[in-house]
Amino acid sequence: MGQKDNMFQPVETVRASQAVFEQIEGLILSKKLKKGQKLPSERQLMQIYHKSHQTIREALRMLETMGYIEVNHGGAATVCYSSDKIMQENLLDLLQHGRIKFHDIVRFICDTESRFIEGCVQNISWEDEIALDECMHYMENATTPIEHAMAYIKFHKNLIKITHNMILYIIWESFDQHMDTIKIKGTINSQEMSKSVELHSMLCKALKEKNESESLRLLIQISELYKSVLER
Amino acid sequence: MNEFIDGMGFEEVKPKKVSEVIYEQIREKILSGELRAGDRLPTEQELIEQFQRSRPSVREALRMLESRNYITIARGSGAVVNKISSDGLSVLLDNMVKMQLTTLEDVMKVRRVVEETMVYKAASNRTEEDMREIDEVLEEGYNAIPNWRRYLDKSLEFNLKIARAAHDELLYMIANMVVYATKDYYVDRLSGHEEEFILEHNRNSYEEHFAIARAISEGDVEKACELNNIHLNRPYTL
């Protein structure tokens, strides 16, 4: 009897569109289908897989939603690597759905940023400097806590760029986009605001001089300033 | 407000497909909380009537929602809304590594800093319930020492339990994204080694995790961070 028990295994069925999706996904992730390469047409795929037009279309839409392919208006699909875009969208979804607030973001930045920046100051490029200068200009002209908060996030997004770490940039970029949808309570007073502007501008200078220890010292000072605001 | 960074380029106008419009409407309702985890979506027929669109369009939209993990479609019983979680992020990050949009070294760098931060926070914010869960995973890890793949899973799970104990939603989100995406890194590094080496490695890793958990439990922030640093500096840290 024992043997007979094992003779038949439970069967898991997968929807046809899911199976087609998974197969093409596998081909893309293993680079058998490369970026920029065209997929066969819908009609050809129907013949290859012996599946209906509807099934093929569903699979293509799923691949598109996951950022594996781009479909042009004529319906031709090209392989693209857009997991970063999807990741950014997902992060933003999570920030919005989780009702992550401005002070949660600031806390996260204060907790982690100086450790990410360590060792990166030498990498700062001319473009980075210009971007930081522009943020600085914006921060200097900010008159309300909300404008200041916006400038703060933009500055730190451009700061994290010097790490050349794509993951960090995506995270910080999603913080920036999230700012458009959240309410910022004006907890920072004008004295703290001008202190923040002063520290950020000194940080800009230290970064341009590629002075790592001074940059880190200032970053930590900025974190402390914001942490004290958050704790109120 | 974005102008000074992004410039004011005109974007290509892409006509939206019907399925995309339906997808976005349902997704919005899920994200806003109007549709909650466990809620059942209207049947396909009802959706067809409400959207005044064809069955193929509605089906495509449902598949798109499913591939992004917003809903689960069980055969015969319709679509149910999933809990929104950061679990899907590590798959996307893994894809990014495979597509060479980022490197495992960069993932490890983010993980290191996130881990340092969460150990620090866990030592001050953990509750008794957190400690119970951490100890449970530790014990499961101990039993898994002879089987390195299982030990690896338990070890990653241990990390996420600590992230939970930090009681910082955003930090947990990011931890959940990077922790599992480093799995391949360890599989690569460990798979070539002799069984004896891996056994020894797992034993050491367990001892260190145990010590970190004790320091967190005692609320000794400094000691927890110090032990964690030593642990993170090992070449095959898990």
Coordinates of N, CA and C in Angstrom, one line a residue, chain A residues 4 28 56 59 69 101 111-114 138 145 164 185 219 224:
Chain A
K4 N 1.9 2.6 -3.3 CA 0.8 3.2 -4.0 C 0.5 4.6 -3.5
I28 N 14.3 36.3 -19.8 CA 14.9 37.7 -19.6 C 15.9 37.7 -18.5
I56 N -2.1 35.1 -24.5 CA -0.8 35.8 -24.9 C -0.9 37.3 -24.5
A59 N -0.4 37.6 -20.7 CA 1.0 37.4 -20.3 C 1.9 38.6 -20.7
I69 N 9.2 44.2 -20.2 CA 9.1 44.6 -21.6 C 8.4 45.9 -21.8
K101 N 5.4 59.3 7.5 CA 5.3 60.7 7.6 C 6.7 61.4 7.4
D111 N 19.5 58.7 10.8 CA 20.0 57.5 11.3 C 21.1 56.9 10.4
T112 N 20.9 57.0 9.1 CA 21.7 56.2 8.2 C 22.7 57.0 7.4
E113 N 22.4 58.2 7.0 CA 23.1 58.9 5.9 C 24.6 59.0 6.1
S114 N 25.0 59.5 7.3 CA 26.5 59.7 7.4 C 27.2 58.4 7.2
Y138 N 17.8 77.0 -3.2 CA 16.3 76.8 -2.9 C 16.1 76.9 -1.4
P145 N 8.3 76.5 6.9 CA 8.8 75.1 7.2 C 8.6 74.1 6.1
H164 N 26.9 56.8 -5.5 CA 26.8 56.0 -6.8 C 26.1 54.7 -6.5
K185 N 3.9 69.2 9.1 CA 3.6 70.1 10.2 C 4.8 71.1 10.5
L219 N 27.5 66.7 8.8 CA 26.4 65.8 8.6 C 25.8 65.4 9.9
E224 N 21.8 65.9 14.3 CA 21.5 66.2 15.7 C 20.5 67.3 15.8

